[in-house]
Each structure stands twice: as C-alpha cells, then as structure tokens.
Coordinates of C-alpha atoms in Angstrom, one line a residue:
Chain S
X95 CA 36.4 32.4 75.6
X96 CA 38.3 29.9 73.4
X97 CA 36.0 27.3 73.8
X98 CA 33.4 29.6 72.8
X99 CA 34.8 30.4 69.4
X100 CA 35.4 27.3 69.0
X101 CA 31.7 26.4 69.3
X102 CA 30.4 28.9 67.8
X103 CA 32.8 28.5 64.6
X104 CA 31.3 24.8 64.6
X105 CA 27.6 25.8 65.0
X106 CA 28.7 28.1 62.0
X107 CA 30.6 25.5 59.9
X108 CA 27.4 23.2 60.3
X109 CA 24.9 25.2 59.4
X110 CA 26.8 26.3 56.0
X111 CA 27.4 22.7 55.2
X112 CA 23.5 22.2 56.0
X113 CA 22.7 25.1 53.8
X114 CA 24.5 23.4 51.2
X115 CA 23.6 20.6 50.8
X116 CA 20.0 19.5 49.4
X117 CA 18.8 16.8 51.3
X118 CA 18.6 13.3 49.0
X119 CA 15.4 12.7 47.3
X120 CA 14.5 8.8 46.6
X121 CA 12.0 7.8 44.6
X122 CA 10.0 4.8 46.2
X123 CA 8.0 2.4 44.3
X124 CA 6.3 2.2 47.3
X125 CA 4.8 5.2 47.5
X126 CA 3.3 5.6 44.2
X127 CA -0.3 6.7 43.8
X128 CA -2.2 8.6 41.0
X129 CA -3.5 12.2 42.1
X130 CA -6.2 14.3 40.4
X131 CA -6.4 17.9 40.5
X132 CA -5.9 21.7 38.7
X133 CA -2.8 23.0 37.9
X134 CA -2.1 26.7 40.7
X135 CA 1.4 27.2 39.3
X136 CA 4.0 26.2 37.0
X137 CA 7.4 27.5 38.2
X138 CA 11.1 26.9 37.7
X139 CA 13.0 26.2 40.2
X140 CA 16.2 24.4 42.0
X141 CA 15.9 20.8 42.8
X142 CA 18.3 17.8 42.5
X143 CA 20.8 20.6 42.2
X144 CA 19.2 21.9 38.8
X145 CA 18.5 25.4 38.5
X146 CA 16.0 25.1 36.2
X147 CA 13.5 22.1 37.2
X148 CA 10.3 22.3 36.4
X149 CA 7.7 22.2 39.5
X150 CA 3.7 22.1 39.1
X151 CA 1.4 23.2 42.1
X152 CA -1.2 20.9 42.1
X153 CA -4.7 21.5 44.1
X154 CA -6.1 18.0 45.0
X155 CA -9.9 17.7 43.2
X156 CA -10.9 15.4 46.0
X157 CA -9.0 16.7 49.6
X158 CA -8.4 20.6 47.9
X159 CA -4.8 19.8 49.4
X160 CA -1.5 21.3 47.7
X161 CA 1.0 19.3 46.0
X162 CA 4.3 20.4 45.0
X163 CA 5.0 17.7 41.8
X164 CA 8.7 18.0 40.8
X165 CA 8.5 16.8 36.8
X166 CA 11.5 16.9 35.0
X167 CA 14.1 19.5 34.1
X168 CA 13.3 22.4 31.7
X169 CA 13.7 21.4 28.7
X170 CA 12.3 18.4 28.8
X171 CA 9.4 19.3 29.9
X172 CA 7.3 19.9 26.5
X173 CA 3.7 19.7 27.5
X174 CA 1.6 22.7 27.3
X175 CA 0.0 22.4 30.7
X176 CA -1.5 25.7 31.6
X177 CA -2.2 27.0 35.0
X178 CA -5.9 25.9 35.6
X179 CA -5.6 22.7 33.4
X180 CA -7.1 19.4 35.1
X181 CA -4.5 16.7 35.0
X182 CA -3.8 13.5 36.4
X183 CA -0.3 12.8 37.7
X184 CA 1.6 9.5 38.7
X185 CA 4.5 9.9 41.0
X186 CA 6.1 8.6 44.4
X187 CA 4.5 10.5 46.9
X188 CA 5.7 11.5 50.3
X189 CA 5.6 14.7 53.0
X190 CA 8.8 16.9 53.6
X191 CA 8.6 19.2 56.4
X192 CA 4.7 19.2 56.0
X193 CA 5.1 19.4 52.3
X194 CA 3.4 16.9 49.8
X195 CA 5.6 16.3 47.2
X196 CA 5.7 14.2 44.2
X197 CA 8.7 12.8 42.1
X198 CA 6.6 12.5 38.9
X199 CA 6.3 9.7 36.8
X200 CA 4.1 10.6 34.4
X201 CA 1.4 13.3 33.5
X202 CA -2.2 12.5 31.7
X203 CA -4.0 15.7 29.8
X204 CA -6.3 16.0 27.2
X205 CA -6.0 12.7 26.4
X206 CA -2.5 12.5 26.0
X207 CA 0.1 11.2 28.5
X208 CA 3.7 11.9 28.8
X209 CA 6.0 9.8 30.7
X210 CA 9.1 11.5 33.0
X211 CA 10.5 8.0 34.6
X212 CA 10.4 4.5 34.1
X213 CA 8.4 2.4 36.5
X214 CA 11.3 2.3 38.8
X215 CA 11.8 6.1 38.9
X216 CA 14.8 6.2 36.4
X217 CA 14.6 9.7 34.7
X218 CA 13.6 9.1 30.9
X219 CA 15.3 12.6 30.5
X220 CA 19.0 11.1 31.3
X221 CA 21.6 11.6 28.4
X222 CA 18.7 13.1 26.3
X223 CA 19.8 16.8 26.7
X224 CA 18.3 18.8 23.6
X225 CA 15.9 16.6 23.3
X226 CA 12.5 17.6 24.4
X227 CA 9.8 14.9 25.7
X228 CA 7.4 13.6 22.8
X229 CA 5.0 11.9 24.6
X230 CA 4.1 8.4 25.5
X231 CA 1.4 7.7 22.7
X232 CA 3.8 6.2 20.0
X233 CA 5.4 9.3 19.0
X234 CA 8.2 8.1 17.4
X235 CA 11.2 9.7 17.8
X236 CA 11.6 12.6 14.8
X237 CA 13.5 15.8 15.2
X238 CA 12.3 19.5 14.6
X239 CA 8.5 18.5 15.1
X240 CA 7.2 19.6 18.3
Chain K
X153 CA 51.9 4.0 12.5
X154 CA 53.5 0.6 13.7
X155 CA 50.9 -2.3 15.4
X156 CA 51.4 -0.9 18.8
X157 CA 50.9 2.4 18.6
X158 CA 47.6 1.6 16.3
X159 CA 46.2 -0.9 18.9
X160 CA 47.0 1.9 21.9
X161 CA 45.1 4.2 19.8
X162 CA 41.9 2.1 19.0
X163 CA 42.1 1.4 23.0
X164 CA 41.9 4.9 23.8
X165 CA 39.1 5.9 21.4
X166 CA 37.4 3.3 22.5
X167 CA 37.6 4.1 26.2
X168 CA 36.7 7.4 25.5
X169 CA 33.7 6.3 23.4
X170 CA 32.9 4.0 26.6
X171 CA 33.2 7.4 28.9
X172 CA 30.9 9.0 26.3
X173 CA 28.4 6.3 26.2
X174 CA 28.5 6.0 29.8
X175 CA 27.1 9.7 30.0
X176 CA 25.6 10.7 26.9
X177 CA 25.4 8.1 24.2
X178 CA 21.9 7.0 23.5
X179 CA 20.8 4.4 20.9
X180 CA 17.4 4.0 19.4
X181 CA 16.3 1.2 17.2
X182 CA 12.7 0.9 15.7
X183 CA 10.8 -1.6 13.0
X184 CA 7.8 -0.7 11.9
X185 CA 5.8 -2.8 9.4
X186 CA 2.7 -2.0 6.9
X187 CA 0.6 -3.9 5.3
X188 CA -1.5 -2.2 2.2
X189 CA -4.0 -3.4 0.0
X190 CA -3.0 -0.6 -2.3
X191 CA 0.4 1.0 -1.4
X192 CA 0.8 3.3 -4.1
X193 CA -2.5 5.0 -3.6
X194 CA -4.1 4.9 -6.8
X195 CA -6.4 2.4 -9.4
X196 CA -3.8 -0.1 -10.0
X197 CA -4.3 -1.5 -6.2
X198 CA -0.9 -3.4 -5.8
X199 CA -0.4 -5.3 -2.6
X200 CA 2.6 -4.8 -0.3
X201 CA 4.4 -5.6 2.7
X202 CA 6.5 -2.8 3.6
X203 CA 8.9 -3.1 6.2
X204 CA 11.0 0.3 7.8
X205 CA 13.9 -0.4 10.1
X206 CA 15.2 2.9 12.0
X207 CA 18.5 2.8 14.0
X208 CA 19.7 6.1 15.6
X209 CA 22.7 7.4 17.6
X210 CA 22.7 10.5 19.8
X211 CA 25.2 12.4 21.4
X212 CA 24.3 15.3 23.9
X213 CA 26.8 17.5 25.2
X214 CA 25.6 20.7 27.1
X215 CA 22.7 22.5 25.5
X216 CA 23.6 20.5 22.0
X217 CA 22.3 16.9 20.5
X218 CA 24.5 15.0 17.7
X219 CA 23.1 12.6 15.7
X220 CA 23.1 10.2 12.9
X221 CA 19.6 8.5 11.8
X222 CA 20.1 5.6 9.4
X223 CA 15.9 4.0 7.6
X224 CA 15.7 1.5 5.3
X225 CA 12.5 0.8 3.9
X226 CA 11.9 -2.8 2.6
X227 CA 9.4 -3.5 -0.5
X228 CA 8.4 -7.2 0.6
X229 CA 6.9 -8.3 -3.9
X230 CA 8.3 -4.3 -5.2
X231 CA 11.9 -4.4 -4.0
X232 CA 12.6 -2.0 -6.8
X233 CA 11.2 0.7 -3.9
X234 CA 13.7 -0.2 -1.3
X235 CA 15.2 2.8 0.0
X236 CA 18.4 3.7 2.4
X237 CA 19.0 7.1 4.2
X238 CA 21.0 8.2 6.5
X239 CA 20.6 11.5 8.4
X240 CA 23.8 13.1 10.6
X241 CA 22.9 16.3 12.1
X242 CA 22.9 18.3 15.3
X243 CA 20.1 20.2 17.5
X244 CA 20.4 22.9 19.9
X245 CA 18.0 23.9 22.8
X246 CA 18.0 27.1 24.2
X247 CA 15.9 26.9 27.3
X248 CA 15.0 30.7 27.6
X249 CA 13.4 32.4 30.7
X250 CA 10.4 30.4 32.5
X251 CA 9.3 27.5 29.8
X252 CA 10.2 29.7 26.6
X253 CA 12.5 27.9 24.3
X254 CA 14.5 28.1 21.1
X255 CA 15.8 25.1 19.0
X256 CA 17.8 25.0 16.1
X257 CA 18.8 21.8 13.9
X258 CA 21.1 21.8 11.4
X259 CA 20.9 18.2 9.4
X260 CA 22.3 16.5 5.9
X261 CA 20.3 13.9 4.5
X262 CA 21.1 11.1 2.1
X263 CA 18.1 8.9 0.5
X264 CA 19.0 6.3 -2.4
X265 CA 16.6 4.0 -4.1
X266 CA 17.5 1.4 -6.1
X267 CA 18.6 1.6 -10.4
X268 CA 14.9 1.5 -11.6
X269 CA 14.2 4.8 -9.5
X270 CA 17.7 6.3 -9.4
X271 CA 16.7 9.4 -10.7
X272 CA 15.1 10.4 -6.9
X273 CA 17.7 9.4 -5.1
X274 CA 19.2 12.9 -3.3
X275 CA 21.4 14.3 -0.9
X276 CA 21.2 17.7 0.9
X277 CA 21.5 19.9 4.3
X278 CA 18.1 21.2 6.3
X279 CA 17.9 23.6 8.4
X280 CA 15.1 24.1 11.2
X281 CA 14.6 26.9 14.0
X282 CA 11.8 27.2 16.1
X283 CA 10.9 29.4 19.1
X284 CA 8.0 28.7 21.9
X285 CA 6.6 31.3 23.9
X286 CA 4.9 31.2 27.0
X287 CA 3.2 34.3 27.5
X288 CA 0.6 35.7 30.7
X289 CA -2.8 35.5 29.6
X290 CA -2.8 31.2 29.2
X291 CA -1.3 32.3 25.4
X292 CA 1.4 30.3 23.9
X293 CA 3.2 31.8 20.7
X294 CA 5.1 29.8 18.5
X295 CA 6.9 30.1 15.5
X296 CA 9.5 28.4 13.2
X297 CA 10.9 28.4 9.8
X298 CA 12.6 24.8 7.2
X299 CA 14.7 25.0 5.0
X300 CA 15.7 22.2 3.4
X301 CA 17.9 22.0 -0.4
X302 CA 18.1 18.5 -2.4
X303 CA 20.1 17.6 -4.9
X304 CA 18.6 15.3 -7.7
X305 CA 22.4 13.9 -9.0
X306 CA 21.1 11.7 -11.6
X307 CA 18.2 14.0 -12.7
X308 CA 19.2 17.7 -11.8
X309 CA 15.2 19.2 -12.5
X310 CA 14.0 16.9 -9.5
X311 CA 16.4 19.7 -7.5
X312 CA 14.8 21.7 -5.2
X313 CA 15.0 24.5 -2.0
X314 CA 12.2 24.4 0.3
X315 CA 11.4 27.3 2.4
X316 CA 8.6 26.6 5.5
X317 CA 7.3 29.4 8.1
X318 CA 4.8 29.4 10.3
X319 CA 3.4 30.6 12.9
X320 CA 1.2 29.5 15.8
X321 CA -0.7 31.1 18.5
X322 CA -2.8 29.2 21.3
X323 CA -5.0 29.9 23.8
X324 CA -6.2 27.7 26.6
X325 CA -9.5 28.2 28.6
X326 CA -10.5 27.2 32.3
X327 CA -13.3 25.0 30.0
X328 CA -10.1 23.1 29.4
X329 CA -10.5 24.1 25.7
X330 CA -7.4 24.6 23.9
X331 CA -7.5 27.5 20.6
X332 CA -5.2 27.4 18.5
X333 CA -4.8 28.9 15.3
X334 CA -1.9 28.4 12.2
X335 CA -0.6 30.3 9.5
X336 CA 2.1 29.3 7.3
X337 CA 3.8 29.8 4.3
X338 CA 5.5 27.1 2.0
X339 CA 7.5 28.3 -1.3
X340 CA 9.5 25.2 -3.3
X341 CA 11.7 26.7 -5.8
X342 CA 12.9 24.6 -8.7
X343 CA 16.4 26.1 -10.4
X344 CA 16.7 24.3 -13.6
X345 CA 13.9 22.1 -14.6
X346 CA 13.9 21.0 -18.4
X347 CA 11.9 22.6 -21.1
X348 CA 11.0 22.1 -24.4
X349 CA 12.2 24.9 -26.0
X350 CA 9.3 26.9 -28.0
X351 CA 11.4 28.0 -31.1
X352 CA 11.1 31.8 -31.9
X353 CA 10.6 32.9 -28.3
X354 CA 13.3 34.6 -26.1
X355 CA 13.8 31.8 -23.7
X356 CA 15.8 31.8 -20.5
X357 CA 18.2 28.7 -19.7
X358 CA 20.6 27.0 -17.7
X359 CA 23.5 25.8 -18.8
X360 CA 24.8 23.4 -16.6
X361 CA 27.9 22.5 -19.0
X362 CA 29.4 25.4 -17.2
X363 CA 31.5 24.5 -14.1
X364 CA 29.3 26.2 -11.7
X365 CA 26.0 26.2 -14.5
X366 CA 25.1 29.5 -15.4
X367 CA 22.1 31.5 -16.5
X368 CA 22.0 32.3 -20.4
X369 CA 19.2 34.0 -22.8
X370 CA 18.8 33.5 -26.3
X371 CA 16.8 35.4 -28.5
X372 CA 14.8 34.2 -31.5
X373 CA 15.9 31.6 -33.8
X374 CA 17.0 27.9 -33.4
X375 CA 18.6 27.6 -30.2
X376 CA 21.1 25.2 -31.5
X377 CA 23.0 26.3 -34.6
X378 CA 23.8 22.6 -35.2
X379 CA 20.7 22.1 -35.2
X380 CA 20.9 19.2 -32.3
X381 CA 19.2 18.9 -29.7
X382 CA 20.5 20.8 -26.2
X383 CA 19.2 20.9 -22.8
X384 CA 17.3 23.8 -22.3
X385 CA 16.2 24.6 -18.3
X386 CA 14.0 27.3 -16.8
X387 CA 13.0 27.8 -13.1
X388 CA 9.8 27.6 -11.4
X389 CA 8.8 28.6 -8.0
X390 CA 5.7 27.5 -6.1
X391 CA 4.1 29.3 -3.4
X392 CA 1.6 27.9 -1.0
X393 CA -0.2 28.9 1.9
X394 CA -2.8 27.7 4.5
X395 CA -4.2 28.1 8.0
X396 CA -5.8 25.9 10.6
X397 CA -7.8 26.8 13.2
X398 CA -8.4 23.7 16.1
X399 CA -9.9 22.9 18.9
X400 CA -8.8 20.5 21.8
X401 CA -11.5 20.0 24.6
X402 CA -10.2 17.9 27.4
X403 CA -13.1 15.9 29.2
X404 CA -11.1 14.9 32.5
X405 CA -7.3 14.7 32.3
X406 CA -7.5 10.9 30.5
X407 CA -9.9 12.2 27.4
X408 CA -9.5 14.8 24.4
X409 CA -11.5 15.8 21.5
X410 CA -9.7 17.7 19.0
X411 CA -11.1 19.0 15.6
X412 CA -9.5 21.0 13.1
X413 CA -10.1 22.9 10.1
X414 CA -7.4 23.6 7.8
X415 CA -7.5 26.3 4.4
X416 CA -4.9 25.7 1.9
X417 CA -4.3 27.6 -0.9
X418 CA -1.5 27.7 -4.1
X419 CA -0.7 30.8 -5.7
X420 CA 0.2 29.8 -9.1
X421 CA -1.0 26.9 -11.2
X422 CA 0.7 23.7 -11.6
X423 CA 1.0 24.0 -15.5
X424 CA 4.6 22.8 -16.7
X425 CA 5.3 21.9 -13.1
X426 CA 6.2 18.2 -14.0
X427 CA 8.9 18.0 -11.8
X428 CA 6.8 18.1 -8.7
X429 CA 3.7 16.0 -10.1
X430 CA 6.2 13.3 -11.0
X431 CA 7.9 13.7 -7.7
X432 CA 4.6 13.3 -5.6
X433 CA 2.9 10.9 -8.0
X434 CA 5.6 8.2 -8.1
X435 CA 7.5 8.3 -5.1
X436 CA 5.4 11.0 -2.5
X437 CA 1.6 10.3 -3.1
X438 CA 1.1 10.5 0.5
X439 CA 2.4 14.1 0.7
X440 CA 1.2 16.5 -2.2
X441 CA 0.9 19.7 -0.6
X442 CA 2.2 21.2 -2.6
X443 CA -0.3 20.1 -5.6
X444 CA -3.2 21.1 -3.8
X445 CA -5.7 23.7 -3.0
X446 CA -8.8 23.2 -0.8
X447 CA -10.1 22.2 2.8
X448 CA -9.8 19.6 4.5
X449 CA -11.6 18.6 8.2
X450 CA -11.1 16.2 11.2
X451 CA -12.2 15.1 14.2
X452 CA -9.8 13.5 16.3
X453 CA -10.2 11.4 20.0
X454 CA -7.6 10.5 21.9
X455 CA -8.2 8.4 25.3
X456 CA -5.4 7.2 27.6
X457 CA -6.7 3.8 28.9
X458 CA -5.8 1.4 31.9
X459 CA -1.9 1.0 32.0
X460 CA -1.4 4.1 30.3
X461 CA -2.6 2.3 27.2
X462 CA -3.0 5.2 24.6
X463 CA -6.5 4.7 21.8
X464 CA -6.5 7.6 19.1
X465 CA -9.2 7.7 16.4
X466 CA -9.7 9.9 13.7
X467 CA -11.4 10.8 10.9
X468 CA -10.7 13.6 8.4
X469 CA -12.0 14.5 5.3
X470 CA -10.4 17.0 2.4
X471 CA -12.0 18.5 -0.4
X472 CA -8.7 18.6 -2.8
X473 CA -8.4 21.0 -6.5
X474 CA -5.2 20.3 -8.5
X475 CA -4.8 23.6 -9.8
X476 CA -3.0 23.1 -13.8
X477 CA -3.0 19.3 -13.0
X478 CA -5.2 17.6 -15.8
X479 CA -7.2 14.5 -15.7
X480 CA -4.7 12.1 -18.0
X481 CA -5.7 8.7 -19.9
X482 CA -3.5 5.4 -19.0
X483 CA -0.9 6.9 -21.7
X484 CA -0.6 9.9 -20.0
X485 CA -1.6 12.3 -22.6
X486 CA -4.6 14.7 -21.4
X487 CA -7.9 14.4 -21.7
X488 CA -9.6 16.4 -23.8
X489 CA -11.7 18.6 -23.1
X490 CA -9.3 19.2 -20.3
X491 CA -10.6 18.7 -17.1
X492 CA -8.9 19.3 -14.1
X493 CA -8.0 16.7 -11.2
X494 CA -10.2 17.5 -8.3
X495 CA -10.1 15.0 -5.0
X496 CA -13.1 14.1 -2.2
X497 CA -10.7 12.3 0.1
X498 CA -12.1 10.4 3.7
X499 CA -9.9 9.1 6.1
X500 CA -10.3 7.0 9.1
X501 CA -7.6 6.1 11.8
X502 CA -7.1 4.0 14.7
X503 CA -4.1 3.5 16.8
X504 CA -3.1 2.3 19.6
X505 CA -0.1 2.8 22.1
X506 CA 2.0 1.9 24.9
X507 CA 5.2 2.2 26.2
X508 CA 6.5 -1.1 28.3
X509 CA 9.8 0.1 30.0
X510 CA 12.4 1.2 27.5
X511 CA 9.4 0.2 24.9
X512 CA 7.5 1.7 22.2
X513 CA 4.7 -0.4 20.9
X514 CA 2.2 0.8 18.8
X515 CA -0.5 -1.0 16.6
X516 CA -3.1 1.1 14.1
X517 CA -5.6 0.7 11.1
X518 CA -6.0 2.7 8.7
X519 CA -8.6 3.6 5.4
X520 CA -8.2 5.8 2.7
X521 CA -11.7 6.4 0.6
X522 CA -10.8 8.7 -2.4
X523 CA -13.1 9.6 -5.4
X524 CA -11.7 11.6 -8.0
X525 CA -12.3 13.3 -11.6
X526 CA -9.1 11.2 -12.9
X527 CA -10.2 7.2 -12.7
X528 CA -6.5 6.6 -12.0
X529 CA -6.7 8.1 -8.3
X530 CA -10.5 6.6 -7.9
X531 CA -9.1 4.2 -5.3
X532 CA -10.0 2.6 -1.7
X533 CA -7.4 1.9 0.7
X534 CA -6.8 -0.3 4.0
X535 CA -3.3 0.0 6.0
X536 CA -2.3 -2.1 8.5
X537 CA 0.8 -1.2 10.6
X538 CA 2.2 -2.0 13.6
X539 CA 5.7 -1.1 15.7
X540 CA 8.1 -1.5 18.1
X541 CA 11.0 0.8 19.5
X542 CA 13.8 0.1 21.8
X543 CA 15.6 2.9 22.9
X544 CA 18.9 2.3 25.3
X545 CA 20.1 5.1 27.7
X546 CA 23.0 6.6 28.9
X547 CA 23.7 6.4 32.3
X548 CA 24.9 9.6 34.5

C-alpha cells in the first residue's frame, strides 16, 4: 500500500513538473528556410514563458500545410498583417509533436520587411521594451511615429 | 565625502549601471550625410555638405522606455547652420487586449544654433499619445494627438504651442489592398508676437516686463507717453487641416504600390504671420505646413530585393497656395500689385536599404523641381544622402 502512494505521489510530482515546464525552444541556423503563404490567424498566446507572444497561422501557398510562426512578443510586433494577407516569412523551421513551427526571423509584406532576429536567431526585441519594431527598410530610429 | 567613501560610491553606481546595461541599456549611434546642390531650397542654389551625427541611450524598465537623444548637424562651407540638440524623454506602451495598443511619450527638447542664428535656438517639453485598434472586420483604427511648447529665449515671438490630432482608419481587402483614410487637425498658437503698433486703435499687448508677462489693453492715443518706443505683442493662432486617402496594393509579399492623395487646407490667412514665414523660410523650408493650402499626390514602390535588400521609389507632386504670403523682391518689400506665392512642386525619390547584423545602411537620391510665382523659390534641386546606424543591445 505504501509503495503505492509512493508511486503514485511520484507519477503525480512528475507530471506537475512536466506541466510546468515549457519544453526549450532553439533556434537552428540550420533549419532556416523561407515559406510563402496566407495569413488564417493572428493570436496571442504563451510561449517562451510570455503570455502575450504573438503567433501567426500560416497556410503554405505551395503544400496548403499549416504553420504555427511564433514572431515576437506583443508589443513588438507592429506590422499590420491582417488575417488573409500573403506574406513571406523567414525562420528556423522544425516539427513539434506533428506541429510545423517557425521561430521567425523576419516577415516580408507589401513590400516592406520587418526583421524579428538577427541571422543567428538573437531576438532584435531584447532590452527594447516600449519600443515597437520599425521595420528593416532604413527606418531610423524616431519616437512617437508609427 | 572623504576619497574612499567617494571611490566606493562611483564603484557601486557603476556596477549598477553595468547590471542595468547588462539587461536594459541599449545604445544607438547613427551618421548620416547629404550632399545638395541647393540646400536651402530656393534661387540662391548654395552648395553643401551636411553631415548629422545621432547618438542615443535607452533605458527600458517594465512597460516604460527612458531616453536621451543627442544630433548635431554639421554645415561642411555654412558652419553658421551647425546645430546641437539633445532630447531626454520617456515612452510608455500599453499593450491592450489582442494587438491593441496605447503609447504615450513625454519628451524635453533642446536645439541651439550658433550666434548668427541664435534667435531659433529653443527649448521645450512634447507630449505624444497615440492609440491602435484592431477591430473584426480587417479594420484598424488609430488615433493620436502632439503637443509640443518651444521657447524662443533670445527672440520670444518665435514661441509657440503646437497642438496635432488625427485620426486614422484602415481597411485591408483579400485583393491585398490596403484603404486607408486620414484626418487631422493642426492649430500653432503664437502668444506674444511683435507688432507695430497702429496709433489710434485699441490694441491688445503683452507685457513681458512683468514677472510672469501679462496681458494689457490700451485705448487710443500714443501708446507710450514718453513718446519712446515700447514692445508691443499680440497673439496669433493658425489652424490647419487636411486629409489623405491611400492606397497600398501588395503584388506578392516582396512588392507594394502605394499612392496617396492628400487635401490640406488653412483657415485663416498668413497676413502678419511673420513669425512663422521667417521660421519656415530660414531655418524649416523643408517643412511649411503650416504655410500652405492645396493637394499634393504620389505614387510610391517599394520592392524588397535578394538579401532583404529594400528599393523604394517615389514620386509626388503638390499643387501649393500661400494664403496672405506675398510674392517679395530681393529686398523683401512686396510686390506690387500684390501677388500671392503659389507653388507647382515635383518630387522624385530613390532609396535603398539594408540591415547587415546590428546594421542600418541606407543610400538614396533625391530631386526637388519647384516653379513658383515668387523667382526666389523658382529653384531645382538634387540630394544625395547616404547612412549608417549601429545600434548595441542589452543582453537578458
């Protein structure tokens, strides 16, 4: 009987801390590749423990396959990417319990592109909190304008 | 405080600093450089060099962003230009529900020029709140207001509060066509420009010999029983408005056509408003909103090329009245009969950027075209300009 609390106070102990815990997302230079496709969703939502991430559903124009394209958090994120817009996005790539996922890198629409990480997957939105993402086309850094 | 104590201090602030710069200390640095065939924008055609450094500091902390921006712009052959500012300020960013947003800054700016054009150096806070909507429907909503007060020291009818509001609402189609249309409302408010006094009216004024300055009347008669001259000031406010309707068509992710159309329009004349036409004629030329009426159009198309390599090119082209502002001979005295300034102004740009790493690096070209009824701004103009930023990161 003991031994079976015991066990069962384990199973229960490991499942918390496995609940718990987000499992560690890298970001390999390996697996970066350039995906076209219409935007399904635009959501907020938890990752690398942020509440507030912002997460793009992105239908494949070629394969029609689903990707979920973690960008950057909230208030970074200052494009105005609507659901049905046709973007390109950069990112490391990789499948998570049958998931395709994509740590973005950056994001091309209308002509415009907007950068999220460096070329070795180093958040560009690090220390800049308050600041909102201007863009990669020279837009020189000048508070207020959006 | 003894050596010790003073040297245990510095260590500690300076450790601290290190935590802070660790986490959440950024530091931008820029140089931008222009060459002009005619950098003032008008007949005379001078030739310059202008070089603009920009160094900046942020702090964030939580959902704020302290800063201190410090330009200097360099006159290479009209040093007499060169201009120092410095900018410490904070922003806030609300991130609201979904994408929504609200952001506030709260600034103090600081420009000084050197003694020939003294009398525009000023110093004064800004203020700036905006608020983004994300609505069902594909509809963004947008709004904001600017205030922003400067104080002329060394020539107190250059002062001036500026009051900006706009607002914006969007609309983006499966056509990958973005709507979006402006309105806004701009109203500068002079408190105490100079005026020759008309003798025999009733005349308003400000007298500034007061501690605090203080508005006085006087009715008819000499308004200086001494019969010496005495400052006389009056007030003037100038309210503006416009709207801009444009279009953005993406053609695939990498390309975008945008064009725009842009109504402006001033309520009152710009008779006796010579502290804003010297403002924008000597030092400003390149931003007179507030001196005209009229439309302006442009076609914009922006491409993302291999590497991310960013091409823009543009060309716009404004039909510009200068309501009450008169077409003046090289002496500055009117024309008569008068005729008023009226503007045909074309405009071409081409730039290019690309961000290498922690690198900004842009490159552009630009022409100015510009006939006018006043000879003086009959000019052509060709810009050359070219950039680089560095911008080191906090780590976390």
């Amino acid at each position: 009987m003991r031994k079976t609390v015991l066990f069962l106070w384990l199973l229960l102990l490991s499942a918390a801390a496995a609940a718990g815990e987000e499992q560690i997302k890298y970001y390999r230079v390996d697996s970066v590749k350039t995906i076209k496709g219409e935007v399904v969703d635009i959501k907020s939502e938890t990752s690398f423990h942020k509440s507030d991430f912002t997460v793009i559903y992105l239908k494949e124009k070629k394969s029609g396959e689903i990707y979920r394209v973690e960008v950057s958090p909230g208030w970074f994120f200052n494009m105005d990417v609507m659901i049905g817009s046709k973007i390109e996005i950069t990112g490391s790539c990789t499948v998570e319990n049958g998931v395709n996922l994509v740590m973005t890198r950056s994001i091309a629409f209308q002509g415009e592109i907007f950068l999220f990480r460096d070329k070795y997957g180093f958040p560009l939105w690090r220390g800049k909190r308050g600041q909102p993402n201007r863009g990669g086309q020279g837009k020189h850094r000048r508070r207020g304008k959006h | 405080m003894d050596k010790k104590r003073l040297v245990l201090l510095l260590g500690l602030v300076l450790m601290l600093t290190g935590r802070l710069a660790a986490k959440n200390l950024n530091i931008g640095i820029d140089y931008n450089g222009y060459y002009s065939d005619n950098i003032f924008m008008n007949a005379s055609a001078i030739t310059d060099y202008v070089s603009q450094f920009h160094a900046g500091i942020d702090l964030s902390a939580k959902k704020f962003n302290f800063y201190l921006d410090a330009d200097g712009g360099i006159y290479k052959d009209n040093p007499e230009f060169n201009t120092f500012n410095i900018e410490p300020g904070m922003a806030f960013l609300h991130h609201l529900n979904g994408r929504n947003a609200v952001r506030v800054t709260f600034g103090y700016a600081v420009l000084d020029y050197k003694e020939l054009f003294s009398d525009f150096n000023y110093h004064g806070p800004k203020f700036q709140a905006n608020l983004k909507i994300y609505t069902a429907g594909q509809f963004i909503l947008e709004g904001g207001y600017d205030f922003e007060s400067r104080g002329y020291p060394n020539y107190d009818s250059f002062d001036f509060l500026n009051h900006k509001a706009f607002l914006e609402i969007s609309r983006f189609f499966k056509s990958q066509t973005t709507l979006r249309l402006q309105a806004g409302f701009n109203y500068r408010y002079y408190p105490h420009i100079v005026q020759n006094l008309d003798f025999g009216d009733d005349y308003n004024y400000f007298d500034n010999t007061k501690s605090q300055g203080k508005w006085m009347h006087k009715g008819p008669g000499p308004h200086s029983p001494s019969g010496t001259d005495q400052l006389i000031y009056g007030s003037m406010g100038i309210p503006n408005v416009y709207g801009t309707l444009s279009i953005v068509q993406g053609i695939g992710p990498r390309v975008g056509i945008a064009g725009e159309a842009e109504l402006r329009k001033n309520f009152r004349g710009l008779d006796d408003a010579d502290a804003l036409i010297k403002n924008s004629y000597i030092i400003y030329p390149y931003n007179d909103d507030y001196l005209w009426d009229g439309t302006r159009f442009s076609l914009a198309v922006k491409i993302v090329l291999f590497k991310a390599l960013g091409v823009e090119g543009a060309v716009s082209y404004a039909d510009k009245n200068y309501p009450g502002v008169y077409v003046m001979d090289a002496g500055g005295n009117v024309v008569e009969p008068a005729v008023e300034r009226e503007d045909s102004l074309l405009l071409y740009t081409l730039k290019l950027s690309k961000k290498i790493g922690k690198l900004d690096i842009f490159a552009g070209i630009r022409r100015r075209e510009n006939t006018s009824t006043d000879d003086y701004f009959h000019y052509d103009m060709l810009t050359i300009s070219a950039g680089i930023g560095y911008y080191f990161q906090g780590l976390k």
